[in-house]
Amino acid sequence: MKRTRFLGYGTAAVAAVGMMLFVGWWQVDGPGAPEPMGQRPIPLTEMAFSLTDHEGNAVGPEALLGSPTMAFFGFTYCPDVCPTTLSDISDWLDALGNEADPLNVIFITVDPERDTVAAMAEYVSYFHPAIRGWTGPEEQIARAAEGFRAVFERVPTDSGDYTMNHTASVFLFNAEGQFVTTIDYHEAREFALPKIRRALQQEMEETT
Amino acid sequence: MKKIVSMSALLMLFSFAGASMPALADAADIVIDGAWARASIGMNRPGAAYMTIRNTGTEPVTLIGLSTPLAMMPAIHETRTSTEGVSSMTPTDEIAIAPGESVALEPGGLHAMLMQLQEPMTEGETFPLTLVFEDGVEATVEVPILGFAARGPED
């Protein structure tokens, strides 16, 4: 009698532990796991959005296929991070010289209200000529950001204006549109250049 | 650039003169090096200025504000980038600088945010920026305006 009850408790305990393990797995690694924040961007071939470049051309992810791509989200009313990143990008492009010729370089605004096509055209003219500025309706920018797993948020400032919080990493894709890696905000040139070369190299391998 | 050098020299001179003065921090104890700003596109967008602020005195100093004829609303802001790579910018009310310590205002960190520009920031020109410290101490630096895509004072 005693033994069977004991056994019963034992079975219940094992079942309870098993249940806990299962629940833990479900929540952490299993189908119930939350979407990780630092998710990889999806391939450009799976993205769908339509924007306008700073010269007024209709553009989208399909326009980037066939060449490797370096992309960055920002806005032109950004006093610190965006000019710094675009200066960094210009510096990397200068350092790579002709090597960077096949690269698509795009700057997608997260602030279409202020960043019209004309505003983007003027802004990008101050940086490396390879940099293209993309803008468009907010819902299209949101779709682009979703594909890149980038985030942006409008934040009011005490001056009565607003600023934008946004993902400041630079994204690299190969010529087939596969995500290669990101360059972190203000990452040193000696780390950034090999990453860009990796995206370029993958293009070389495919064409040879 | 020349203006800054002479400014630092002047401040240094004052700090020697004031070396025997006790207690309260004064402007002579505050040395500003390597100030620079980027040129702006027009006047609608906020500008940013960068520099290193050193406290060469024996008392802590606390930076509480900025003033400049160039902008109606100058303020110290801080850019933070999260581990997920998301950058955000928040106003910083005050910055305490211990004796012998310095604080760097540099891209991607603390910066003097120049909101509501009164005139465009033109490459090659300079503008005065006054740092206001607790106890009414003020230090003014002439900030050179570099190119729009400048990365630092060495450019």
Coordinates of C-alpha atoms in Angstrom, one line a residue, chain A residues 37 76-77 79-81 83-84 87-88 91 119 122-123 126-127 151 158-159 163 165-169 185-186, chain B residues 38 41 44-46 48 50 73 79 81 84-89 107-109 111 113 115-116 148-151:
Chain A
M37 CA 15.1 41.4 -31.1
T76 CA 18.0 64.1 -42.5
Y77 CA 17.0 66.1 -39.3
P79 CA 22.1 66.0 -36.0
D80 CA 24.5 63.3 -34.7
V81 CA 24.2 59.6 -35.7
P83 CA 25.8 62.5 -40.6
T84 CA 28.3 60.5 -38.6
S87 CA 30.5 60.2 -43.3
D88 CA 31.7 56.8 -42.1
D91 CA 35.1 57.2 -45.8
A119 CA 15.2 67.0 -49.2
E122 CA 20.1 67.8 -51.2
Y123 CA 21.1 65.8 -48.2
Y126 CA 26.9 66.3 -49.3
F127 CA 28.2 62.7 -49.1
V151 CA 12.8 49.6 -35.9
D158 CA 11.2 69.8 -25.8
S159 CA 11.6 72.3 -28.7
T163 CA 13.2 63.3 -33.5
N165 CA 14.8 56.7 -32.7
H166 CA 16.0 54.2 -35.2
T167 CA 18.2 51.2 -35.9
A168 CA 21.6 52.7 -36.7
S169 CA 23.4 49.6 -38.0
Y185 CA 27.1 52.2 -35.4
H186 CA 30.5 54.0 -35.7
Chain B
R38 CA 29.3 70.5 -38.9
I41 CA 21.8 72.7 -44.6
N44 CA 15.5 74.0 -40.3
R45 CA 17.6 71.1 -39.1
P46 CA 19.3 71.1 -35.7
A48 CA 25.6 69.6 -33.3
Y50 CA 31.6 68.7 -30.2
M73 CA 17.5 76.3 -28.0
T79 CA 22.9 59.6 -28.1
T81 CA 22.8 53.0 -29.0
E84 CA 20.0 45.9 -30.7
G85 CA 21.6 48.7 -32.6
V86 CA 18.8 51.2 -32.0
S87 CA 19.9 54.8 -31.5
S88 CA 18.0 57.3 -29.4
M89 CA 18.8 60.8 -28.2
P107 CA 29.8 61.9 -32.3
G108 CA 27.5 59.1 -31.1
G109 CA 27.7 60.3 -27.5
H111 CA 26.9 66.6 -28.0
M113 CA 22.5 70.1 -29.9
M115 CA 18.0 73.6 -32.0
Q116 CA 16.2 76.5 -33.8
F148 CA 29.0 69.0 -43.7
A149 CA 30.5 65.5 -43.8
A150 CA 33.3 66.3 -41.4
R151 CA 34.2 63.4 -39.0

